[in-house]
């Protein structure tokens, strides 16, 4: 009845809107919905009616799905599937009901339609029927991505360790190790000149090292999370100490790399090793009780199905994870490009962060199955029952001053879940945390951390010859920059 009543009110509301009357529509209009930003959705009665009818239909479908008597997990999956379907059938995704696309076709004498058809065919043939999100042709790792000068100083079966060239006369006594996620490639932390955390840290007096993980192959299906711990963050510590002579090393970890960073500190301290100085955890989840929208795809039954797939293939393909992430924000990451690329005939943007996002990696089957089951399904890390490399990880063993950063709009690591990190370590959270790692004082001065209470000593470091950059390992490693 509610849906029928809404549809009967559409003609009256449209007519009143057209003649300048003030009649409440059958459904509220969201001015922030950019799909309907074109003026024709307001000025043209036909398109205005189409918009109202679509929104009324969306409300009806959501009401029906939401009233189903099912468990919470099924309800969540149904809600995601419903939103994906409703996004897909939006009038903006079809030429006849998209005024902006029609206007562009008229203005270009149909050229936009020809270009859109070409883009569509190319995406069907080469991009798994999905519209491209980015034009990667202008980007090259080592030139305008991951361009901060560095050289590979250590390599094992799982990763390469890069040391970045100093850019200041003096550097801090404690070197900084960057622990990136291996779900994507490391250079999200060294994105582009002027947009790089690593570049910024080097320019502010830090001696920076970064790990670049090997892109998994089927032959690596047996690699475990323990291997990533021991051959990942743990192994470089000896190398960094040998190179720099430092007794303490600060670590900054991002996303899954941040989780492994916290595990590393706890693992080492439980063994009596206190080489890690301070921790910075960027967009990191350690408590998986509420993983947000990803929880829909990481319940026990779904993980069991995924495990069987990975056992057959040996890895989880990067395209599989990318598809999951895209579905969580389908309007922005899928249908936005359906409109611009296919209907409008435009080329996708050349955007560095999207170029990095498209440069996906594969996950070893054993490691990823362990991660999903023990972190997302059973939440063992927060419970203190997670066993890795022969040690039951106790996060309360962490004594390091820790700076936690989360993002309000992050749909992979909800900020509420990231905030729970403050309850897991041994240190109580402070209302005014210390500055993030890398916020060094000018060369020759000193800074004091409010959480550690100690000064940070600056020591001179001789500049070395700038090393040329290129892709190392024949493309086997995750975008590592090393010697040619």
CSV table of C-alpha atoms in Angstrom, one decimal:
chain,number,residue,atom,x,y,z
A,1,UNK,CA,0.0,0.0,0.0
A,2,UNK,CA,2.8,2.4,0.8
A,3,UNK,CA,4.4,1.8,-2.5
A,4,UNK,CA,1.1,2.2,-4.4
A,5,UNK,CA,0.4,5.4,-2.6
A,6,UNK,CA,3.8,6.8,-3.4
A,7,UNK,CA,3.4,6.0,-7.1
A,8,UNK,CA,0.0,7.8,-7.2
A,9,UNK,CA,1.5,10.9,-5.7
A,10,UNK,CA,4.4,11.1,-8.3
A,11,UNK,CA,2.3,12.8,-11.0
A,12,UNK,CA,0.9,15.4,-8.6
A,13,UNK,CA,4.3,16.1,-7.0
A,14,UNK,CA,5.9,16.4,-10.5
A,15,UNK,CA,3.3,18.7,-11.8
A,16,UNK,CA,3.4,20.9,-8.7
A,17,UNK,CA,7.1,21.0,-8.9
A,18,UNK,CA,7.0,22.0,-12.6
A,19,UNK,CA,4.6,24.9,-12.0
A,20,UNK,CA,6.4,26.1,-8.9
A,21,UNK,CA,4.0,24.7,-6.3
A,22,UNK,CA,5.0,23.4,-2.9
A,23,UNK,CA,3.8,19.8,-2.7
A,24,UNK,CA,5.6,17.3,-0.6
A,25,UNK,CA,6.9,14.4,-2.7
A,26,UNK,CA,6.3,10.8,-2.0
A,27,UNK,CA,9.9,10.2,-1.0
A,28,UNK,CA,12.5,12.6,0.4
A,29,UNK,CA,15.2,13.7,-2.1
A,30,UNK,CA,18.8,13.5,-1.0
A,31,UNK,CA,20.7,16.6,-2.3
A,32,UNK,CA,24.0,14.8,-1.7
A,33,UNK,CA,23.1,12.0,-4.2
A,34,UNK,CA,25.5,13.0,-7.0
A,35,UNK,CA,23.8,10.6,-9.5
A,36,UNK,CA,21.0,13.2,-9.8
A,37,UNK,CA,23.2,16.3,-9.9
A,38,UNK,CA,22.3,17.2,-13.5
A,39,UNK,CA,19.8,20.1,-13.5
A,40,UNK,CA,17.4,18.2,-15.8
A,41,UNK,CA,16.4,15.9,-12.8
A,42,UNK,CA,14.8,19.0,-11.3
A,43,UNK,CA,13.8,21.1,-14.3
A,44,UNK,CA,12.4,18.4,-16.6
A,45,UNK,CA,9.1,16.9,-15.4
A,46,UNK,CA,9.7,13.5,-17.1
A,47,UNK,CA,13.1,13.0,-15.5
A,48,UNK,CA,11.8,14.3,-12.2
A,49,UNK,CA,9.0,11.7,-12.3
A,50,UNK,CA,11.5,9.0,-13.2
A,51,UNK,CA,13.6,9.9,-10.2
A,52,UNK,CA,10.7,9.9,-7.8
A,53,UNK,CA,9.5,6.6,-9.1
A,54,UNK,CA,12.9,5.0,-8.7
A,55,UNK,CA,13.4,6.3,-5.2
A,56,UNK,CA,9.9,5.1,-4.2
A,57,UNK,CA,10.7,1.6,-5.7
A,58,UNK,CA,14.0,1.5,-3.7
A,59,UNK,CA,12.2,2.3,-0.5
A,60,UNK,CA,9.6,-0.5,-1.2
A,61,UNK,CA,12.2,-3.1,-2.0
A,62,UNK,CA,14.2,-2.2,1.2
A,63,UNK,CA,11.1,-2.5,3.3
A,64,UNK,CA,10.3,-5.9,1.9
A,65,UNK,CA,13.8,-7.3,2.3
A,66,UNK,CA,14.2,-5.7,5.7
A,67,UNK,CA,10.9,-7.4,7.0
A,68,UNK,CA,12.2,-10.9,6.2
A,69,UNK,CA,12.4,-13.1,9.3
A,70,UNK,CA,16.0,-14.3,8.9
A,71,UNK,CA,19.2,-14.3,11.0
A,72,UNK,CA,21.4,-11.2,11.2
A,73,UNK,CA,24.1,-12.7,8.9
A,74,UNK,CA,21.6,-13.5,6.2
A,75,UNK,CA,19.9,-10.2,6.6
A,76,UNK,CA,23.2,-8.4,6.1
A,77,UNK,CA,24.0,-10.3,3.0
A,78,UNK,CA,20.5,-9.7,1.7
A,79,UNK,CA,20.8,-6.0,2.4
A,80,UNK,CA,24.1,-5.8,0.5
A,81,UNK,CA,22.7,-7.7,-2.5
A,82,UNK,CA,19.6,-5.5,-2.5
A,83,UNK,CA,21.6,-2.3,-2.5
A,84,UNK,CA,23.8,-3.6,-5.4
A,85,UNK,CA,20.7,-4.5,-7.4
A,86,UNK,CA,19.1,-1.1,-6.7
A,87,UNK,CA,22.3,0.7,-7.6
A,88,UNK,CA,22.5,-1.3,-10.8
A,89,UNK,CA,18.9,-0.4,-12.0
A,90,UNK,CA,19.2,3.3,-11.2
A,91,UNK,CA,18.0,5.3,-14.2
A,92,UNK,CA,21.3,7.1,-14.5
A,93,UNK,CA,22.9,3.8,-15.7
A,94,UNK,CA,20.8,3.8,-18.9
A,95,UNK,CA,21.2,6.1,-21.8
A,96,UNK,CA,17.4,6.7,-22.3
A,97,UNK,CA,17.0,7.9,-18.7
A,98,UNK,CA,20.3,9.8,-18.2
A,99,UNK,CA,19.8,13.4,-19.3
A,100,UNK,CA,23.6,14.2,-19.0
A,101,UNK,CA,24.5,11.3,-21.3
A,102,UNK,CA,21.7,12.3,-23.8
A,103,UNK,CA,22.9,15.9,-23.8
A,104,UNK,CA,26.5,14.8,-24.4
A,105,UNK,CA,25.5,12.5,-27.2
A,106,UNK,CA,23.6,15.4,-28.9
A,107,UNK,CA,26.5,17.9,-28.3
A,108,UNK,CA,29.0,15.5,-29.8
A,109,UNK,CA,26.8,14.4,-32.7
A,110,UNK,CA,27.0,10.8,-31.4
A,111,UNK,CA,30.7,10.6,-31.0
A,112,UNK,CA,30.4,10.1,-27.3
A,113,UNK,CA,28.2,7.0,-27.9
A,114,UNK,CA,30.8,5.6,-30.3
A,115,UNK,CA,33.6,6.1,-27.8
A,116,UNK,CA,31.4,4.6,-25.0
A,117,UNK,CA,30.7,1.5,-27.1
A,118,UNK,CA,34.5,1.2,-27.8
A,119,UNK,CA,35.2,1.5,-24.0
A,120,UNK,CA,32.5,-1.1,-23.3
A,121,UNK,CA,33.8,-3.7,-25.7
A,122,UNK,CA,37.4,-3.1,-24.5
A,123,UNK,CA,36.3,-3.7,-20.8
A,124,UNK,CA,34.3,-6.8,-21.8
A,125,UNK,CA,37.4,-8.2,-23.5
A,126,UNK,CA,40.1,-7.1,-21.1
A,127,UNK,CA,38.7,-6.1,-17.8
A,128,UNK,CA,36.3,-8.9,-16.8
A,129,UNK,CA,33.2,-6.9,-18.0
A,130,UNK,CA,33.8,-4.2,-15.4
A,131,UNK,CA,34.4,-0.5,-16.3
A,132,UNK,CA,37.9,0.6,-15.8
A,133,UNK,CA,38.4,2.9,-12.8
A,134,UNK,CA,41.7,4.5,-13.9
A,135,UNK,CA,43.9,5.2,-16.9
A,136,UNK,CA,47.2,3.7,-15.8
A,137,UNK,CA,49.1,4.5,-19.0
A,138,UNK,CA,50.8,7.6,-17.6
A,139,UNK,CA,52.0,5.9,-14.4
A,140,UNK,CA,55.3,4.0,-14.0
A,141,UNK,CA,56.7,2.6,-10.8
A,142,UNK,CA,60.0,4.2,-10.1
A,143,UNK,CA,59.2,7.3,-12.2
A,144,UNK,CA,56.0,8.9,-10.9
A,145,UNK,CA,54.9,6.2,-8.5
A,146,UNK,CA,57.3,4.9,-5.7
A,147,UNK,CA,59.8,7.5,-6.9
A,148,UNK,CA,61.6,8.3,-3.6
A,149,UNK,CA,65.2,7.2,-4.3
A,150,UNK,CA,66.0,3.9,-2.6
A,151,UNK,CA,67.9,0.6,-3.0
A,152,UNK,CA,67.3,-3.0,-2.0
A,153,UNK,CA,69.6,-3.9,0.9
A,154,UNK,CA,68.1,-7.3,1.8
A,155,UNK,CA,66.0,-10.0,0.2
A,156,UNK,CA,64.6,-13.3,1.3
A,157,UNK,CA,62.0,-15.7,-0.1
A,158,UNK,CA,59.1,-13.5,0.9
A,159,UNK,CA,60.1,-9.9,0.7
A,160,UNK,CA,62.7,-7.2,-0.2
A,161,UNK,CA,63.9,-4.6,2.2
A,162,UNK,CA,64.4,-1.1,0.7
A,163,UNK,CA,66.5,1.7,2.3
A,164,UNK,CA,65.7,5.2,1.2
A,165,UNK,CA,68.4,7.8,0.5
A,166,UNK,CA,68.8,10.5,3.2
A,167,UNK,CA,67.7,14.0,2.2
A,168,UNK,CA,68.7,15.9,5.3
A,169,UNK,CA,72.2,16.6,6.8
A,170,UNK,CA,71.1,15.0,10.1
A,171,UNK,CA,68.8,12.1,10.9
A,172,UNK,CA,67.0,10.8,13.9
A,173,UNK,CA,68.9,8.1,15.9
A,174,UNK,CA,66.0,5.7,15.5
A,175,UNK,CA,65.4,4.4,12.0
A,176,UNK,CA,61.9,3.9,10.8
A,177,UNK,CA,60.6,0.6,9.3
A,178,UNK,CA,57.5,0.8,7.1
A,179,UNK,CA,55.3,-2.3,7.3
A,180,UNK,CA,52.8,-2.1,4.4
A,181,UNK,CA,49.9,-4.5,3.7
A,182,UNK,CA,50.6,-7.3,1.2
A,183,UNK,CA,46.9,-7.3,0.1
A,184,UNK,CA,48.1,-4.4,-2.1
A,185,UNK,CA,51.6,-3.3,-3.1
A,186,UNK,CA,53.9,-1.5,-0.8
A,187,UNK,CA,54.1,1.8,-2.6
A,188,UNK,CA,50.8,3.1,-1.2
A,189,UNK,CA,53.2,4.5,1.4
A,190,UNK,CA,55.4,6.0,-1.3
A,191,UNK,CA,52.6,7.0,-3.7
A,192,UNK,CA,53.9,9.9,-5.7
A,193,UNK,CA,56.2,12.9,-5.3
A,194,UNK,CA,54.4,15.3,-2.9
A,195,UNK,CA,51.9,12.6,-2.0
A,196,UNK,CA,54.2,10.1,-0.3
A,197,UNK,CA,54.5,9.4,3.5
A,198,UNK,CA,57.9,7.8,2.9
A,199,UNK,CA,59.2,10.9,1.0
A,200,UNK,CA,57.8,13.1,3.8
A,201,UNK,CA,59.5,11.1,6.5
A,202,UNK,CA,62.8,11.1,4.7
A,203,UNK,CA,62.6,14.9,4.2
A,204,UNK,CA,62.0,15.2,7.9
A,205,UNK,CA,65.1,13.5,9.1
A,206,UNK,CA,64.1,9.9,9.3
A,207,UNK,CA,66.2,7.0,8.1
A,208,UNK,CA,63.5,5.0,6.4
A,209,UNK,CA,63.3,1.3,5.4
A,210,UNK,CA,60.3,-0.4,3.8
A,211,UNK,CA,59.3,-3.9,3.0
A,212,UNK,CA,58.0,-5.0,-0.4
A,213,UNK,CA,56.4,-8.4,-0.3
A,214,UNK,CA,56.5,-11.0,-3.0
A,215,UNK,CA,53.4,-11.3,-5.2
A,216,UNK,CA,52.2,-14.8,-4.3
A,217,UNK,CA,52.2,-17.6,-6.9
A,218,UNK,CA,50.6,-21.1,-6.7
A,219,UNK,CA,53.9,-22.4,-5.6
A,220,UNK,CA,53.6,-20.3,-2.5
A,221,UNK,CA,50.2,-21.7,-1.4
A,222,UNK,CA,51.8,-23.3,1.7
A,223,UNK,CA,53.2,-19.9,3.0
A,224,UNK,CA,51.7,-19.2,6.5
A,225,UNK,CA,51.0,-16.1,8.6
A,226,UNK,CA,54.0,-17.2,10.7
A,227,UNK,CA,56.2,-17.0,7.6
A,228,UNK,CA,55.0,-13.4,7.0
A,229,UNK,CA,55.8,-12.6,10.7
A,230,UNK,CA,59.3,-14.2,10.8
A,231,UNK,CA,60.4,-13.3,7.2
A,232,UNK,CA,58.5,-10.0,7.2
A,233,UNK,CA,58.9,-7.5,10.0
A,234,UNK,CA,61.2,-9.7,12.3
A,235,UNK,CA,63.9,-10.4,9.7
A,236,UNK,CA,64.6,-6.8,8.7
A,237,UNK,CA,65.3,-5.7,12.3
A,238,UNK,CA,68.7,-7.5,12.3
A,239,UNK,CA,69.5,-6.0,8.9
A,240,UNK,CA,68.5,-2.5,9.9
A,241,UNK,CA,70.5,-2.7,13.1
A,242,UNK,CA,73.6,-3.9,11.2
A,243,UNK,CA,73.3,-1.0,8.7
A,244,UNK,CA,72.5,1.8,11.1
A,245,UNK,CA,74.0,0.6,14.4
A,246,UNK,CA,70.7,1.6,16.1
A,247,UNK,CA,69.5,-0.3,19.2
A,248,UNK,CA,65.9,0.8,18.7
A,249,UNK,CA,63.7,0.8,15.6
A,250,UNK,CA,60.4,2.5,15.2
A,251,UNK,CA,57.7,0.9,13.0
A,252,UNK,CA,54.8,2.3,11.1
A,253,UNK,CA,52.2,-0.2,9.8
A,254,UNK,CA,49.3,0.2,7.5
A,255,UNK,CA,46.1,-1.9,7.4
A,256,UNK,CA,47.1,-5.6,7.5
A,257,UNK,CA,50.7,-4.5,7.8
A,258,UNK,CA,49.7,-2.7,10.9
A,259,UNK,CA,48.1,-5.8,12.4
A,260,UNK,CA,51.3,-7.7,11.7
A,261,UNK,CA,53.3,-4.8,13.2
A,262,UNK,CA,51.4,-5.1,16.5
A,263,UNK,CA,51.8,-8.8,16.5
A,264,UNK,CA,55.5,-8.4,15.8
A,265,UNK,CA,56.0,-6.2,18.9
A,266,UNK,CA,54.0,-8.5,21.1
A,267,UNK,CA,55.9,-11.6,19.7
A,268,UNK,CA,59.3,-10.0,20.3
A,269,UNK,CA,58.5,-8.6,23.8
A,270,UNK,CA,57.2,-12.0,24.9
A,271,UNK,CA,60.6,-13.4,23.9
A,272,UNK,CA,62.4,-10.6,25.9
A,273,UNK,CA,63.3,-8.6,22.8
A,274,UNK,CA,62.6,-4.9,23.2
A,275,UNK,CA,64.2,-3.5,20.0
A,276,UNK,CA,61.0,-1.9,18.8
A,277,UNK,CA,60.7,1.7,19.9
A,278,UNK,CA,57.4,3.3,18.9
A,279,UNK,CA,54.4,2.0,16.9
A,280,UNK,CA,52.3,3.9,14.4
A,281,UNK,CA,49.2,2.0,13.3
A,282,UNK,CA,47.4,3.5,10.2
A,283,UNK,CA,43.9,2.2,9.4
A,284,UNK,CA,44.6,-0.9,11.4
A,285,UNK,CA,42.1,-3.4,12.9
A,286,UNK,CA,43.2,-5.6,15.8
A,287,UNK,CA,39.8,-6.3,17.3
A,288,UNK,CA,37.6,-8.0,14.7
A,289,UNK,CA,34.4,-8.3,16.6
A,290,UNK,CA,32.8,-5.7,14.4
A,291,UNK,CA,34.6,-5.5,11.0
A,292,UNK,CA,31.9,-3.4,9.4
A,293,UNK,CA,30.6,-4.3,5.9
A,294,UNK,CA,33.4,-6.8,5.4
A,295,UNK,CA,31.8,-9.0,8.1
A,296,UNK,CA,29.2,-9.9,5.5
A,297,UNK,CA,31.8,-11.7,3.4
A,298,UNK,CA,33.8,-13.2,6.4
A,299,UNK,CA,31.3,-15.3,8.2
A,300,UNK,CA,32.1,-18.9,8.8
A,301,UNK,CA,30.2,-20.4,5.9
A,302,UNK,CA,31.5,-17.9,3.4
A,303,UNK,CA,35.1,-18.4,4.6
A,304,UNK,CA,34.7,-22.2,4.3
A,305,UNK,CA,33.6,-21.8,0.7
A,306,UNK,CA,36.5,-19.5,0.0
A,307,UNK,CA,39.0,-21.9,1.6
A,308,UNK,CA,37.9,-24.6,-0.8
A,309,UNK,CA,38.4,-22.3,-3.8
A,310,UNK,CA,41.9,-21.3,-2.5
A,311,UNK,CA,42.9,-24.9,-1.9
A,312,UNK,CA,42.1,-25.6,-5.6
A,313,UNK,CA,43.9,-22.6,-7.0
A,314,UNK,CA,46.7,-22.1,-4.4
A,315,UNK,CA,46.1,-18.4,-4.1
A,316,UNK,CA,43.3,-15.8,-3.8
A,317,UNK,CA,43.4,-13.7,-6.9
A,318,UNK,CA,43.7,-9.9,-6.4
A,319,UNK,CA,40.7,-9.4,-8.8
A,320,UNK,CA,38.5,-11.4,-6.3
A,321,UNK,CA,39.3,-9.1,-3.4
A,322,UNK,CA,39.0,-6.0,-5.7
A,323,UNK,CA,35.5,-7.2,-6.7
A,324,UNK,CA,34.5,-7.5,-3.1
A,325,UNK,CA,35.7,-4.1,-2.2
A,326,UNK,CA,34.0,-2.6,-5.2
A,327,UNK,CA,30.7,-4.1,-4.2
A,328,UNK,CA,30.8,-2.4,-0.9
A,329,UNK,CA,30.8,1.0,-2.7
A,330,UNK,CA,29.2,0.1,-6.0
A,331,UNK,CA,27.9,3.6,-6.8
A,332,UNK,CA,31.4,5.1,-6.5
A,333,UNK,CA,33.5,2.2,-7.7
A,334,UNK,CA,31.4,0.6,-10.4
A,335,UNK,CA,28.4,2.5,-11.7
A,336,UNK,CA,30.0,5.8,-11.6
A,337,UNK,CA,32.3,4.5,-14.3
A,338,UNK,CA,29.5,2.8,-16.2
A,339,UNK,CA,28.1,6.3,-16.7
A,340,UNK,CA,31.3,8.2,-17.4
A,341,UNK,CA,33.1,5.5,-19.5
A,342,UNK,CA,30.2,3.7,-21.3
A,343,UNK,CA,27.4,6.2,-21.6
A,344,UNK,CA,29.4,9.4,-21.8
A,345,UNK,CA,32.3,8.0,-23.8
A,346,UNK,CA,34.9,9.5,-21.4
A,347,UNK,CA,38.3,8.0,-20.6
A,348,UNK,CA,38.8,7.0,-16.9
A,349,UNK,CA,40.8,9.5,-14.9
A,350,UNK,CA,44.6,9.2,-14.5
A,351,UNK,CA,44.7,9.1,-10.7
A,352,UNK,CA,47.7,7.8,-8.7
A,353,UNK,CA,45.8,6.2,-5.8
A,354,UNK,CA,43.5,4.4,-8.3
A,355,UNK,CA,46.5,3.3,-10.3
A,356,UNK,CA,48.0,1.7,-7.1
A,357,UNK,CA,44.6,0.2,-6.3
A,358,UNK,CA,44.5,-1.5,-9.7
A,359,UNK,CA,47.9,-2.9,-9.2
A,360,UNK,CA,46.6,-5.8,-7.1
A,361,UNK,CA,48.4,-8.8,-5.6
A,362,UNK,CA,47.6,-12.4,-4.8
A,363,UNK,CA,47.3,-14.0,-1.4
A,364,UNK,CA,48.8,-17.4,-0.5
A,365,UNK,CA,46.0,-19.9,0.3
A,366,UNK,CA,47.3,-21.1,3.7
A,367,UNK,CA,48.1,-17.6,5.0
A,368,UNK,CA,44.8,-16.1,3.8
A,369,UNK,CA,42.7,-18.9,5.1
A,370,UNK,CA,44.4,-18.6,8.5
A,371,UNK,CA,43.9,-14.8,8.5
A,372,UNK,CA,40.2,-15.0,7.7
A,373,UNK,CA,39.4,-17.8,10.1
A,374,UNK,CA,41.5,-16.7,13.1
A,375,UNK,CA,41.0,-13.0,12.8
A,376,UNK,CA,37.6,-12.3,11.3
A,377,UNK,CA,35.7,-15.5,12.3
A,378,UNK,CA,37.1,-16.2,15.7
A,379,UNK,CA,38.7,-12.9,16.6
A,380,UNK,CA,41.6,-14.7,18.3
A,381,UNK,CA,44.0,-11.8,18.2
A,382,UNK,CA,41.9,-9.7,20.5
A,383,UNK,CA,41.0,-12.7,22.7
A,384,UNK,CA,44.7,-13.4,23.3
A,385,UNK,CA,44.5,-17.0,21.8
A,386,UNK,CA,46.1,-16.5,18.5
A,387,UNK,CA,49.1,-18.7,18.0
A,388,UNK,CA,51.7,-17.7,15.4
A,389,UNK,CA,55.2,-19.1,14.9
A,390,UNK,CA,54.9,-21.2,18.1
A,391,UNK,CA,53.8,-18.2,20.3
A,392,UNK,CA,50.4,-17.3,21.6
A,393,UNK,CA,50.2,-13.6,20.9
A,394,UNK,CA,49.4,-11.4,23.9
A,395,UNK,CA,48.9,-7.9,22.8
A,396,UNK,CA,49.0,-6.7,26.4
A,397,UNK,CA,52.8,-7.4,26.2
A,398,UNK,CA,53.2,-4.3,24.0
A,399,UNK,CA,54.9,-1.6,25.9
A,400,UNK,CA,55.7,0.7,23.0
A,401,UNK,CA,54.2,4.2,22.8
A,402,UNK,CA,51.5,3.7,20.1
A,403,UNK,CA,49.9,6.2,17.8
A,404,UNK,CA,46.7,4.9,16.2
A,405,UNK,CA,45.2,6.6,13.1
A,406,UNK,CA,41.7,5.7,11.7
A,407,UNK,CA,39.6,7.2,8.9
A,408,UNK,CA,35.9,8.1,9.3
A,409,UNK,CA,35.0,7.0,5.7
A,410,UNK,CA,37.1,3.8,5.7
A,411,UNK,CA,34.8,1.0,4.7
A,412,UNK,CA,37.5,-1.7,5.1
A,413,UNK,CA,38.7,-0.7,8.7
A,414,UNK,CA,35.8,1.1,10.4
A,415,UNK,CA,37.1,3.7,12.8
A,416,UNK,CA,35.1,2.3,15.7
A,417,UNK,CA,36.9,-1.0,15.3
A,418,UNK,CA,40.3,0.7,14.9
A,419,UNK,CA,39.6,2.7,18.1
A,420,UNK,CA,39.3,-0.6,20.1
A,421,UNK,CA,43.1,-0.9,19.6
A,422,UNK,CA,43.5,1.4,22.6
A,423,UNK,CA,42.0,-1.2,24.9
A,424,UNK,CA,44.3,-4.1,23.8
A,425,UNK,CA,47.8,-2.9,24.6
A,426,UNK,CA,49.3,-2.4,28.1
A,427,UNK,CA,49.3,1.4,27.9
A,428,UNK,CA,46.1,3.3,28.6
A,429,UNK,CA,45.0,5.7,25.9
A,430,UNK,CA,45.9,9.4,26.3
A,431,UNK,CA,43.7,12.3,25.4
A,432,UNK,CA,46.6,14.0,23.6
A,433,UNK,CA,48.6,11.3,21.9
A,434,UNK,CA,52.2,11.9,20.7
A,435,UNK,CA,52.8,13.1,17.1
A,436,UNK,CA,52.8,10.4,14.5
A,437,UNK,CA,56.2,8.9,13.5
A,438,UNK,CA,58.2,11.0,11.1
A,439,UNK,CA,57.2,14.4,12.6
A,440,UNK,CA,60.8,15.3,13.2
A,441,UNK,CA,62.1,18.6,14.3
A,442,UNK,CA,64.4,20.5,12.0
A,443,UNK,CA,68.0,19.1,11.7
A,444,UNK,CA,70.1,20.0,14.6
A,445,UNK,CA,67.3,20.3,17.1
A,446,UNK,CA,65.6,17.8,19.3
A,447,UNK,CA,62.0,16.7,20.0
A,448,UNK,CA,60.3,15.1,23.0
A,449,UNK,CA,57.5,12.5,22.8
A,450,UNK,CA,54.8,13.2,25.4
A,451,UNK,CA,54.0,9.5,25.7
A,452,UNK,CA,57.6,8.2,26.1
A,453,UNK,CA,59.0,11.1,28.0
A,454,UNK,CA,62.4,10.9,26.3
A,455,UNK,CA,64.2,13.1,23.8
A,456,UNK,CA,65.0,12.0,20.3
A,457,UNK,CA,68.6,12.4,19.5
A,458,UNK,CA,69.7,13.6,16.0
A,459,UNK,CA,72.9,12.2,14.6
A,460,UNK,CA,74.7,13.1,11.3
A,461,UNK,CA,74.5,10.7,8.4
A,462,UNK,CA,76.7,10.8,5.4
A,463,UNK,CA,74.8,11.1,2.1
A,464,UNK,CA,75.3,8.2,-0.3
A,465,UNK,CA,75.2,8.2,-4.0
A,466,UNK,CA,71.6,8.3,-5.4
A,467,UNK,CA,70.7,4.9,-6.8
A,468,UNK,CA,68.8,4.5,-10.0
A,469,UNK,CA,65.3,3.0,-9.7
A,470,UNK,CA,63.6,0.3,-11.5
A,471,UNK,CA,61.5,-2.8,-11.0
A,472,UNK,CA,63.5,-5.5,-9.2
A,473,UNK,CA,62.9,-9.3,-9.1
A,474,UNK,CA,61.5,-9.4,-12.6
A,475,UNK,CA,58.1,-8.3,-11.4
A,476,UNK,CA,57.9,-11.0,-8.8
A,477,UNK,CA,58.0,-8.7,-5.8
A,478,UNK,CA,55.1,-6.3,-5.1
A,479,UNK,CA,56.4,-3.4,-7.0
A,480,UNK,CA,59.7,-3.2,-5.3
A,481,UNK,CA,62.1,-0.4,-6.3
A,482,UNK,CA,65.7,-1.4,-6.5
A,483,UNK,CA,68.9,-1.3,-8.5
A,484,UNK,CA,68.4,-1.6,-12.2
